[in-house]
Short mmCIF file of C-alpha atoms and ligand atoms in Angstrom, two decimals:
data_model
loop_
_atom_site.label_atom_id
_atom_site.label_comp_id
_atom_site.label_asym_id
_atom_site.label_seq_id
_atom_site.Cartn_x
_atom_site.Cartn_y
_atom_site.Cartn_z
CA UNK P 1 -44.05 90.24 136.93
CA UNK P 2 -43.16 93.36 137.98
CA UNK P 3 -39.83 93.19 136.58
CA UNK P 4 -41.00 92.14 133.12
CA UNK P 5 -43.75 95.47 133.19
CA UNK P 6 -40.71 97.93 133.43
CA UNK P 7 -38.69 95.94 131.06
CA UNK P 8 -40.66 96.43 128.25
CA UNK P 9 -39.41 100.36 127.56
CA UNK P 10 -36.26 99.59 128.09
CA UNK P 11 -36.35 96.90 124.85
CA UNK P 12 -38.04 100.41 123.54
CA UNK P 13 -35.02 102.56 124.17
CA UNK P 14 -32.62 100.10 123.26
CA UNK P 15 -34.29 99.48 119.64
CA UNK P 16 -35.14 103.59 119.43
CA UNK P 17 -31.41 103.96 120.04
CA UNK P 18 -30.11 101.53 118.47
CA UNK P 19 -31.57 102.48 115.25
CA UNK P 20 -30.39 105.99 115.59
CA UNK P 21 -27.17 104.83 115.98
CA UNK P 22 -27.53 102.77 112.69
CA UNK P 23 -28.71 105.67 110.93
CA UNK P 24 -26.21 107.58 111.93
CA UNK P 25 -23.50 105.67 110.93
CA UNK P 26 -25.15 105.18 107.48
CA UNK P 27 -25.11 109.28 107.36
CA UNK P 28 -21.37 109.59 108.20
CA UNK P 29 -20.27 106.52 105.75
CA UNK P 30 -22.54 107.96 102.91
CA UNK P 31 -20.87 111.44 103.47
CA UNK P 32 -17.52 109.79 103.39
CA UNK P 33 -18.33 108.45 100.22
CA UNK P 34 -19.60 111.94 98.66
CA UNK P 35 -22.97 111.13 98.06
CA UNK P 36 -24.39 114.87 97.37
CA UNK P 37 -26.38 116.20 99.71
CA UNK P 38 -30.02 115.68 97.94
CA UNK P 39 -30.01 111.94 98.24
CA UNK P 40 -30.48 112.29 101.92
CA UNK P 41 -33.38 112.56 103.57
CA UNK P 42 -34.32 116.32 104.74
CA UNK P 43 -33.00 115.95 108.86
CA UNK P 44 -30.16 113.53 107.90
CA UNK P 45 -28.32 116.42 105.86
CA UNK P 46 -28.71 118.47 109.19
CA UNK P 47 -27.02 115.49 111.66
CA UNK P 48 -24.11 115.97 109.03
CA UNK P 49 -23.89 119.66 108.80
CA UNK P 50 -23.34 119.86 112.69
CA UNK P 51 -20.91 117.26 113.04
CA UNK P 52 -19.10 118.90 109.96
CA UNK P 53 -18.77 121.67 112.11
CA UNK P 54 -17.95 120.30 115.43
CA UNK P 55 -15.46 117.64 114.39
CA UNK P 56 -13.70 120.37 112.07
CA UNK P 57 -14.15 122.94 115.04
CA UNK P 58 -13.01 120.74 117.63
CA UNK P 59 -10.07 119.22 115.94
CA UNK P 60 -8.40 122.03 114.32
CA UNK P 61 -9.04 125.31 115.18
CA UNK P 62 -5.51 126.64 116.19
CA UNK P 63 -5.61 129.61 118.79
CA UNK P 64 -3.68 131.93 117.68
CA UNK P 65 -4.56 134.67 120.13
CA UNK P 66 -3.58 135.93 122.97
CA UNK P 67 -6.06 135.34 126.32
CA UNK P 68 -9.16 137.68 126.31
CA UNK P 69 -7.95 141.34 127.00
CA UNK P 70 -10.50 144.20 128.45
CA UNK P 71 -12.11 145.98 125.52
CA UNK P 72 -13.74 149.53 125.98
CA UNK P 73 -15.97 151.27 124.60
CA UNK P 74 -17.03 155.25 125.36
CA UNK P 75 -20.90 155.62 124.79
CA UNK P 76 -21.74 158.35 121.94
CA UNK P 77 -24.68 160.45 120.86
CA UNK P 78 -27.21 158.17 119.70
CA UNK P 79 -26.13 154.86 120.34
CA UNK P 80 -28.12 151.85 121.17
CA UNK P 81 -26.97 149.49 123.69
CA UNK P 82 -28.29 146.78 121.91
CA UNK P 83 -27.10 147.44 118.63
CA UNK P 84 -23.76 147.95 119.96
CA UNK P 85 -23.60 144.64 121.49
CA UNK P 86 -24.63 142.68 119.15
CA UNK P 87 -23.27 143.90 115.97
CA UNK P 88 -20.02 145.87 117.02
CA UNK P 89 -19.23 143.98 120.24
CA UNK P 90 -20.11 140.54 118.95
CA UNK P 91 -21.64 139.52 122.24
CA UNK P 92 -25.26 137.57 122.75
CA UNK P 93 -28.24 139.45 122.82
CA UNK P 94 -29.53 136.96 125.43
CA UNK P 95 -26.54 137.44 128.24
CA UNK P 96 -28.02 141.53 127.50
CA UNK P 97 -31.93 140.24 128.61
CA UNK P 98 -30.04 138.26 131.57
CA UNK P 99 -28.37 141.42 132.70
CA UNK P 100 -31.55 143.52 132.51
CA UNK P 101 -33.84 140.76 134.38
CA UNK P 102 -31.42 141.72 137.55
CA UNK P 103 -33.68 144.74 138.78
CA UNK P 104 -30.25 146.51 140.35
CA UNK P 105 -28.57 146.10 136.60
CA UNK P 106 -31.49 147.20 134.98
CA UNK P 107 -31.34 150.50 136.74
CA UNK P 108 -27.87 151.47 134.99
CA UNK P 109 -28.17 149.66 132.02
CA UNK P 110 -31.56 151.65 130.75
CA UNK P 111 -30.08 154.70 131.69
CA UNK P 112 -26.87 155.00 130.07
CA UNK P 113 -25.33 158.58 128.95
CA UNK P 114 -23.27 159.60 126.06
CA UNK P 115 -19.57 159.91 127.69
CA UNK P 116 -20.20 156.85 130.19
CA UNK P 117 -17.42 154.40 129.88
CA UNK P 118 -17.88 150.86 129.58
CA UNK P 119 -15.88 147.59 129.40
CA UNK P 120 -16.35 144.37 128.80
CA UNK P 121 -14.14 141.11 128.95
CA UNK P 122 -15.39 137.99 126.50
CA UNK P 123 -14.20 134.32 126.51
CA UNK P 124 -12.93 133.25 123.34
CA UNK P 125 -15.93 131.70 122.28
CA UNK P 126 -17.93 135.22 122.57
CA UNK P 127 -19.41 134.53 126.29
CA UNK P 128 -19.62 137.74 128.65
CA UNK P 129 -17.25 137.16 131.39
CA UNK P 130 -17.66 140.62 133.04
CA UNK P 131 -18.70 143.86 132.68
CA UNK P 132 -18.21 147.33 133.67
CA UNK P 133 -20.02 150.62 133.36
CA UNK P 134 -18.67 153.31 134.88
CA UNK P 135 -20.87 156.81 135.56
CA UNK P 136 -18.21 158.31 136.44
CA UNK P 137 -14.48 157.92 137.49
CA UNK P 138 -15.11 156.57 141.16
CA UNK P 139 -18.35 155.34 140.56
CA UNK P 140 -19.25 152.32 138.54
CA UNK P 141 -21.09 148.93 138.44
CA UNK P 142 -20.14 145.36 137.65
CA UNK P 143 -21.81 142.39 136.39
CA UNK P 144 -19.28 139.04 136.65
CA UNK P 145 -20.59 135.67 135.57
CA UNK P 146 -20.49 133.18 138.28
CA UNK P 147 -22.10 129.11 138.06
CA UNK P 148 -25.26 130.71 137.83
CA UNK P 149 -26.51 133.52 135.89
CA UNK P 150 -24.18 136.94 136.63
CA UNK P 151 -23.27 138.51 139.82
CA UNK P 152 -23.99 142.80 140.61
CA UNK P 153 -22.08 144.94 142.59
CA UNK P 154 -21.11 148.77 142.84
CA UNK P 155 -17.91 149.49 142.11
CA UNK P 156 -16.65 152.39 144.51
CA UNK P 157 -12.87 151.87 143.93
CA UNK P 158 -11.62 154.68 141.62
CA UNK P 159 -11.02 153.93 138.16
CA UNK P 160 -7.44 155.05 136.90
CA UNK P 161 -5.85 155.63 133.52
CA UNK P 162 -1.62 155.38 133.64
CA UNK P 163 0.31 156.13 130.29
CA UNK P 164 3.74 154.64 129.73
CA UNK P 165 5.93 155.03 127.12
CA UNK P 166 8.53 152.28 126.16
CA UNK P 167 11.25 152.97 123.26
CA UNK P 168 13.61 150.11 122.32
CA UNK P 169 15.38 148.38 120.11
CA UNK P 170 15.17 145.48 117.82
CA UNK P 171 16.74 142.64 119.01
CA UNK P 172 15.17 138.78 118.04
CA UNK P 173 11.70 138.55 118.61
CA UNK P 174 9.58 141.78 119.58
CA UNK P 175 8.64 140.04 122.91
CA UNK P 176 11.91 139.90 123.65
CA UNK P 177 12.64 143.28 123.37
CA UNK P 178 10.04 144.01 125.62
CA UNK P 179 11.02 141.68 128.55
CA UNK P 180 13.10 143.87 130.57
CA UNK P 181 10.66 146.77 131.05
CA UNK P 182 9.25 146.35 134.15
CA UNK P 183 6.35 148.45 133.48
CA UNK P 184 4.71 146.09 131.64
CA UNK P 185 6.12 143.03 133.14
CA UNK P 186 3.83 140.20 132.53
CA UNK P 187 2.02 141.57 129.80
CA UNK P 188 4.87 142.07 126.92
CA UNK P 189 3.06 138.96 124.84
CA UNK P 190 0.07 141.43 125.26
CA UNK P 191 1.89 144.39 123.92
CA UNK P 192 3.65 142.32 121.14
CA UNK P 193 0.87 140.98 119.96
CA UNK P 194 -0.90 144.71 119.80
CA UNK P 195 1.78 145.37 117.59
CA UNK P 196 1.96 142.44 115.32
CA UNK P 197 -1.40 143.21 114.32
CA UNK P 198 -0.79 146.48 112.77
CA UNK P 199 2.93 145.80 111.21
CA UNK P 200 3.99 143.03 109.14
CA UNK P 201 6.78 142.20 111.54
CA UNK P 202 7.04 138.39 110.48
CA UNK P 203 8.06 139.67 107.50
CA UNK P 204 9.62 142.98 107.41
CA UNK P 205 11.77 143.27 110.93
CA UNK P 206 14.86 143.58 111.05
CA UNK P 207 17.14 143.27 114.52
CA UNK P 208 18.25 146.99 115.07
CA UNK P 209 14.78 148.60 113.84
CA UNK P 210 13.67 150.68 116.56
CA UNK P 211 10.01 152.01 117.72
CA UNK P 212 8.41 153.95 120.79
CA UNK P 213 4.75 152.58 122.26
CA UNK P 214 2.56 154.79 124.20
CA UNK P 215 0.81 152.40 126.16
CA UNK P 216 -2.10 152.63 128.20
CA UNK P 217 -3.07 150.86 131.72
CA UNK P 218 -6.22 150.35 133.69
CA UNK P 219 -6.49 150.29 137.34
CA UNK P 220 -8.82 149.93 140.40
CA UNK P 221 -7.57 152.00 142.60
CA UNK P 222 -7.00 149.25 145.62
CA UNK P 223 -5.28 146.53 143.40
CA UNK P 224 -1.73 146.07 142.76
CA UNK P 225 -1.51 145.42 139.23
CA UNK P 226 -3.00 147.09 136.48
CA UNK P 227 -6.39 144.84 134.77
CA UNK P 228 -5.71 146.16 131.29
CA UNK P 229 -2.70 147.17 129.43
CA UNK P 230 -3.49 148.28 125.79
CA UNK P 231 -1.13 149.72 123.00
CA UNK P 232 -2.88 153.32 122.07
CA UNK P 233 -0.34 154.74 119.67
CA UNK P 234 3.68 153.41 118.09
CA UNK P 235 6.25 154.56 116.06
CA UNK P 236 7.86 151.81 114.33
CA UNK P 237 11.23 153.14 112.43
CA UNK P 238 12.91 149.94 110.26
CA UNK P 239 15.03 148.95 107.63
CA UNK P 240 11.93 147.38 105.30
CA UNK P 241 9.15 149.70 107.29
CA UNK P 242 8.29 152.73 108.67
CA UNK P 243 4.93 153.48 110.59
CA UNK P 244 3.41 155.80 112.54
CA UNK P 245 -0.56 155.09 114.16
CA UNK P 246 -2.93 156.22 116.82
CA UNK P 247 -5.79 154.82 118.37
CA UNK P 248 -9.14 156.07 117.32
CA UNK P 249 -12.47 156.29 119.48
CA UNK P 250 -13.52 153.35 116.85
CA UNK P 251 -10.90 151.07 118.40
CA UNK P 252 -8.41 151.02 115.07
CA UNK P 253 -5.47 152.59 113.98
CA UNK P 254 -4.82 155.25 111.83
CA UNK P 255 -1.64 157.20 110.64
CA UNK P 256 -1.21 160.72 111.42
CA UNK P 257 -3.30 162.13 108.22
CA UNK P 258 -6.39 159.56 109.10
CA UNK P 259 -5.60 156.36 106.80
CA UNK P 260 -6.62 153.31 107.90
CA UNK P 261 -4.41 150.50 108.94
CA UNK P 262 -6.95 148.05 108.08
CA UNK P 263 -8.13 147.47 104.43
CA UNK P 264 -11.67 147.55 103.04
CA UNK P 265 -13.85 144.57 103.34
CA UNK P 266 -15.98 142.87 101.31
CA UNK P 267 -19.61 141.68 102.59
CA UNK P 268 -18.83 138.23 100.84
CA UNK P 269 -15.89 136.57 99.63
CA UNK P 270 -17.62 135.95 95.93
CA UNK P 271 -18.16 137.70 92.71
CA UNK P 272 -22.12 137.55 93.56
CA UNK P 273 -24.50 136.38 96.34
CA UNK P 274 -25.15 132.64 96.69
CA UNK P 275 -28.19 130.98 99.13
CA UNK P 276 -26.92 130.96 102.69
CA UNK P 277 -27.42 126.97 103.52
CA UNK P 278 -26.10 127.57 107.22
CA UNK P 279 -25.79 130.31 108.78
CA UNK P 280 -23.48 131.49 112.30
CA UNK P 281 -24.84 130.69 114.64
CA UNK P 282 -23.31 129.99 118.79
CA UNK P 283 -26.15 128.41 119.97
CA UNK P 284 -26.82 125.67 117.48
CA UNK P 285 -27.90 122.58 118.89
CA UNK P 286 -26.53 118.72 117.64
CA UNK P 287 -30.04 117.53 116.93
CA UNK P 288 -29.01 113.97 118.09
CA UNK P 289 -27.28 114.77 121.19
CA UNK P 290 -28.89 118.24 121.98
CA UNK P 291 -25.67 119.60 123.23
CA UNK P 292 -24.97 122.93 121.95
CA UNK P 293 -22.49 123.00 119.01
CA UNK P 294 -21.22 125.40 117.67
CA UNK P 295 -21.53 126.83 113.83
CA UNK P 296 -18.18 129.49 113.19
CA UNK P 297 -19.43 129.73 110.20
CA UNK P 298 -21.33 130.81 107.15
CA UNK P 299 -22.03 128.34 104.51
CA UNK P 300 -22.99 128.88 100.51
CA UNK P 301 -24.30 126.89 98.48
CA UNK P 302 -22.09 127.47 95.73
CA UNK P 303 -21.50 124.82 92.44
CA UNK P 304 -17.79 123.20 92.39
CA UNK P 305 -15.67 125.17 90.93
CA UNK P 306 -17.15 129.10 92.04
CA UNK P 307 -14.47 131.50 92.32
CA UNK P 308 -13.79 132.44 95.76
CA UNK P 309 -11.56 135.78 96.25
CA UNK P 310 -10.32 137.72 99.11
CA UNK P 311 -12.40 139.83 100.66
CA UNK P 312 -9.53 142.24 101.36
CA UNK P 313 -6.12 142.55 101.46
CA UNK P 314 -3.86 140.75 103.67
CA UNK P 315 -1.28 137.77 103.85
CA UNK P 316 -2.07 134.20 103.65
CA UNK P 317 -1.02 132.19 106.64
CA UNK P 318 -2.20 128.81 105.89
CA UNK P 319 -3.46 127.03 102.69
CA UNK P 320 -3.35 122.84 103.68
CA UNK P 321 -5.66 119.96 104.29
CA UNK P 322 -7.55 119.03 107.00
CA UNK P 323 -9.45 115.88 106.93
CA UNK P 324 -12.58 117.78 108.22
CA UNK P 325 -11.92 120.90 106.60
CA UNK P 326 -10.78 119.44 103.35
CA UNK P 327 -8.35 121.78 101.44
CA UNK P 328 -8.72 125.35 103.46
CA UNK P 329 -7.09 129.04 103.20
CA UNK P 330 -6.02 130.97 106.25
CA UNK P 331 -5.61 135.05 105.40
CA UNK P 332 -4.24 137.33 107.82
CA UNK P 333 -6.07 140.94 107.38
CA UNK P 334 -3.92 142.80 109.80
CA UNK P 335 -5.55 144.40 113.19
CA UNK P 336 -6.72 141.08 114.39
CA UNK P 337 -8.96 140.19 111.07
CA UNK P 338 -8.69 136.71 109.70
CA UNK P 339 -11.11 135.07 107.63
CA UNK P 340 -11.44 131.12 106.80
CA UNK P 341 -12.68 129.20 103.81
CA UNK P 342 -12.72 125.84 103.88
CA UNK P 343 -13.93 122.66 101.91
CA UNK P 344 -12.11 123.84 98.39
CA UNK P 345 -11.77 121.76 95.61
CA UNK P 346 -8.52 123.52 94.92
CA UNK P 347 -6.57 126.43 96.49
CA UNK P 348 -4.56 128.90 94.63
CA UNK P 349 -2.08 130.52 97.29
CA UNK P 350 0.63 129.64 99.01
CA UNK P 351 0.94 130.27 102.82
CA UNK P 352 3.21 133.28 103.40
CA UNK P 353 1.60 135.08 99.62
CA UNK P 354 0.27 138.85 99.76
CA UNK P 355 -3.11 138.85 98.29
CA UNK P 356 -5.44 142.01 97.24
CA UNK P 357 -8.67 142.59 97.99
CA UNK P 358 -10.89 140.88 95.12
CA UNK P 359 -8.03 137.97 94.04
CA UNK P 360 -8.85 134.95 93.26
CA UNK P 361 -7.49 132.59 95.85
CA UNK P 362 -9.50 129.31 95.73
CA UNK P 363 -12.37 127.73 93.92
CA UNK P 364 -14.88 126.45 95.99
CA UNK P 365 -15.61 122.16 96.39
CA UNK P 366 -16.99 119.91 98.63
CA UNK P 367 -13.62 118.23 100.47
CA UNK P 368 -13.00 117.02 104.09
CA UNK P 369 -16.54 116.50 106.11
CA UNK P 370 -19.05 118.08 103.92
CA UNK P 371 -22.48 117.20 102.63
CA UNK P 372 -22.51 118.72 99.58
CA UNK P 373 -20.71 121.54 97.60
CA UNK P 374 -20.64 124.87 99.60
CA UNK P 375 -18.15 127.28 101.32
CA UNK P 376 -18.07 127.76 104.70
CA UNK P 377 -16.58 131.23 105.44
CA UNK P 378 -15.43 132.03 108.59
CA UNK P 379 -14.61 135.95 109.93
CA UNK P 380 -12.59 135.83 113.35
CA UNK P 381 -11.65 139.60 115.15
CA UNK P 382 -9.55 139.42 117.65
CA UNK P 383 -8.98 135.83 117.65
CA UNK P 384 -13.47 135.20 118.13
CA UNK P 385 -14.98 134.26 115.24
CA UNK P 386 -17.92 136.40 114.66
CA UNK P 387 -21.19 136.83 112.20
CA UNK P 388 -19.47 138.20 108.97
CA UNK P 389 -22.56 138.93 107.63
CA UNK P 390 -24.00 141.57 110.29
CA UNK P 391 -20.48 142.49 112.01
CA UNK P 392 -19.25 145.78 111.17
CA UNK P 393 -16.82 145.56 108.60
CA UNK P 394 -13.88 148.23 107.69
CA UNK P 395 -15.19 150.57 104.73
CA UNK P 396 -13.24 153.56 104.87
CA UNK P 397 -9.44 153.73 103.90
CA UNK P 398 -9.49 157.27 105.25
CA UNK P 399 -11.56 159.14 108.28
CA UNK P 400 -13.62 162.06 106.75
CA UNK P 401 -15.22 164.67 108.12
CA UNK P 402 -15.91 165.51 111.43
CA UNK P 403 -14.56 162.07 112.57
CA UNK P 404 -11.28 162.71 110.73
CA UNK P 405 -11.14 166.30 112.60
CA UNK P 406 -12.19 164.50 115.96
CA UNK P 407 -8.90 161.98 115.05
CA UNK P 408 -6.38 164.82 114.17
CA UNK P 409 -7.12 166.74 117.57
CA UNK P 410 -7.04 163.78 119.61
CA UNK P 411 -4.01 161.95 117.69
CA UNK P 412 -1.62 165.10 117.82
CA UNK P 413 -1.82 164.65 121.39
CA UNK P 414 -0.98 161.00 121.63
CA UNK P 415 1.76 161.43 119.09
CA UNK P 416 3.58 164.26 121.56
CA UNK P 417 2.59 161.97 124.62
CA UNK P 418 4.71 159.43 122.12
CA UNK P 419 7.68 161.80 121.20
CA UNK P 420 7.82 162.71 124.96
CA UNK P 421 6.30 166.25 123.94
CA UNK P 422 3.97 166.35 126.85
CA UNK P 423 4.01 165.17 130.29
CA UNK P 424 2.36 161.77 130.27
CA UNK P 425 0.20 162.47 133.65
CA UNK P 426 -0.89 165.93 131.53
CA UNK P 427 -2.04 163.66 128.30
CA UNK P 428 -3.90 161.41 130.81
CA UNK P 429 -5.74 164.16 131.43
CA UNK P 430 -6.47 165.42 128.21
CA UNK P 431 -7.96 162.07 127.01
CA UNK P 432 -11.68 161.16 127.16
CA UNK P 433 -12.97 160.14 129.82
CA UNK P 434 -16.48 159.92 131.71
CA UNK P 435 -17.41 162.95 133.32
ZN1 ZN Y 1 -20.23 125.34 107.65
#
C-alpha cells in the first residue's frame, strides 16, 4: 500500500518529463526545418535561443589566446570603482558586492585613492580569479577565489617593477626568436603574442627584420619568478614594416606623436539600429536545465538580407560554416579586438582580406542553429568576449590634449629606456607608481 502511495508522483515526474522531452525535441526538429521564429509558442523560442548559443559556444569557439595574464590598472581622479569594473574591466558587478560583503575587503575597497595600484587576473570566461590593491609599494591586499566565495589577506611582501630590454633578430617564427633569452624564459609565447597584436606579423615579417622590446616584470618580493611579464613599448624595423609604440596609462599603444594603434569602432556593426532580441549576458540560465549558459553575444533582429559591415578596420581571419553558427566572419582588429557575426545568409570576404571600417562584409540570414533571422555579434578583448554594447570602445585615432601631453612625457622616457638611453633601474623609477 505504501509502495503504491509514493508511486503515484513518480508516474507524475515521468509523464511531466517525458513531455518536456517531447516538446523539446519538436522545438529542435522544427528549428532544423526553419520554421521562423513566430510560429512558436512565446517560451519555446527561448529553449532554442539558449541552446543556439551553447551548442555553437561549446562546439566551436577556438581559443586563440594566450592563458589569462595580470592586467593593471592605476586609479585616477574621479574614477568609480564600479564603473571601472564593469564597463572597462569587463568583470561582474556581483563578484564586486561579494568582495565588499567581506568586512576586512570592504575597508580597502571603499577607500581607494587616486595613484593606488590595482590588478586583477580573470578566467577566460570573465570570472575574478584574484585581485590586488596595493596602497602602497610594500603594502597591499589580496582577494583569491577559493571553492567558496574569495579568500583576504594583507600582502606585506614588497611589490617590484624590473625592466628588460630584449633586441633580436628575425629568424622563423617571433617565438622563436625569443627562446634563448633567459630573461623571459617561459613567457616568450606571452611576449609574442603582445606583439602580434599590434603588428601584422602573419603577414608582413620577414626573417632578418629586427626590433627591440622594453618589457616590464612584476614581482613579490619573496618569490622566484616574476607573476607578470608585459610588453610596455617595441621598435619593430622590417622589410614590409616599420613601427614604433608605447604603452599608455589607458592600456594601448600609441606611436611616438600619439596615434593610435587601434582603429575607431563602431557601436554596431549596421548602417542603423535594429531591436536587440538577446542580449550578453554570462549568467543566462537554460530554462529547461537551469544550468547557467552562457550568451557571448548580442543578437538583432534584422530581415534576411541587412547589410552587415565592419565595425572597424582590421583583417579577416575566418569566413566558413559551422553547423551551429551557420555561415560566420572572424575579423581581427589588432590589440586583441575581434568581433564575430554569425548566422549569415551569405558572406562577402575571404579569410586573410583587409577590410575598412564601414565595408560591407556579409548580409545577415538565419543559417546554422537559429530561430529566426537575426545577427548575433560577438566583441572579444583579449581573447574574453565582452558586452559590445556598454564596453568601452576605441574613438580616438590620436590622444589630444592633456592626455596626449601626459603620453609624450611619459613615452619619451620609455622610448630612451628602449634605445638604451637611460639606465633601466633609473626609468623604473621614473614610471608611475603608488605612492
Ligand atoms: Zn545569439
Amino acid at each position: 500500500m505504501l509502495d503504491r502511495i509514493t508511486a503515484r508522483p513518480r508516474h507524475w515526474a515521468i509523464l511531466f518529463f517525458g513531455s518536456l522531452l517531447l516538446v523539446t525535441s519538436l522545438a529542435i526538429y522544427l528549428s532544423s526545418n526553419k520554421q521562423p521564429i513566430e510560429e512558436l509558442p512565446p517560451n519555446m523560442s527561448e529553449v532554442l535561443e539558449a541552446l543556439e548559443a551553447t551548442d555553437f559556444h561549446n562546439a566551436l569557439i577556438p581559443p586563440l589566446s594566450p592563458p589569462p595574464d595580470w592586467e593593471q590598472y592605476t586609479l585616477q581622479k574621479g574614477d568609480r570603482l564600479s564603473l571601472l569594473w564593469a564597463d572597462k574591466w569587463h568583470l561582474p558587478l556581483a563578484t564586486l558586492y561579494t568582495l565588499l560583503d567581506n568586512k576586512e575587503g570592504k575597508r580597502y575597497l571603499n577607500r581607494v585613492q587616486p595613484g593606488q595600484h590595482i590588478e586583477w587576473l580573470a578566467s577566460r570566461d570573465g570570472q575574478l580569479l584574484a585581485l590586488r590593491l596595493w596602497q602602497s609599494r610594500a603594502e597591499g591586499s589580496e582577494w583569491l577565489r577559493e571553492s567558496q566565495g574569495f579568500s583576504f589577506r594583507n600582502l606585506t611582501s614588497q611589490r617590484e617593477v624590473k625592466l628588460i630590454r630584449l633586441e633580436g633578430t628575425l629568424n622563423g617564427m617571433l617565438v622563436n626568436s625569443l627562446q634563448n633569452m633567459p630573461e623571459i624564459s617561459g613567457q616568450e609565447g606571452t611576449i609574442a603574442t603582445a606583439l602580434d597584436r599590434h603588428l601584422p606579423l602573419r603577414r608582413d615579417a620577414r626573417d632578418g627584420d629586427t626590433f627591440s622590446l622594453l618589457i616590464e616584470q612584476e614581482w613579490l618580493s619573496n618569490d622566484p619568478t616574476p607573476y607578470s611579464t608585459r610588453l610596455i613599448a617595441f621598435d619593430y624595423t622590417g622589410k614590409r614594416m616599420q613601427i614604433r609604440a608605447a604603452r599608455h596609462q589607458d592600456g594601448r599603444f600609441y606611436t611616438p606623436d600619439g596615434v593610435s594603434l587601434i582603429p575607431p569602432f563602431d557601436r554596431i556593426p549596421l548602417a542603423q539600429r535594429y531591436r536587440i532580441s538577446s542580449r550578453f549576458n554570462l549568467y543566462r540560465r537554460h530554462p529547461i536545465t537551469g544550468r547557467v549558459q552562457p550568451h557571448y553575444g548580442t543578437d538583432f533582429a534584422t530581415p534576411t538580407g541587412t547589410h552587415v559591415r565592419a565595425p572597424a578596420d582590421g583583417r579577416v581571419v575566418r569566413s566558413q560554416w559551422h553547423p551551429f553558427g551557420g555561415n560566420y566572419i572572424v575579423i581581427d582588429h589588432g590589440q586583441g579586438f575581434k568581433t564575430r557575426y554569425l548566422h549569415l545568409l551569405r558572406s562577402q570576404v575571404k579569410p586573410g582580406q583587409d577590410v575598412k571600417r564601414g565595408q560591407l562584409i556579409g548580409q545577415t540570414g538565419n543559417t546554422g542553429r537559429s530561430t529566426g533571422p537575426h545577427l548575433h555579434y560577438e566583441l572579444h578583448i583579449n581573447g574574453r568576449p565582452v558586452d559590445s554594447m556598454r564596453a568601452e570602445l576605441p574613438s580616438v585615432e590620436k590622444l589630444k590634449g592633456s592626455s596626449l601631453k601626459e603620453f609624450l612625457t611619459q613615452s619619451q622616457q620609455l622610448f630612451s629606456g628602449l634605445d638604451g638611453h637611460i639606465r633601466l633601474e633609473d626609468l623604473a623609477l621614473l614610471l608611475p607608481e603608488p605612492n
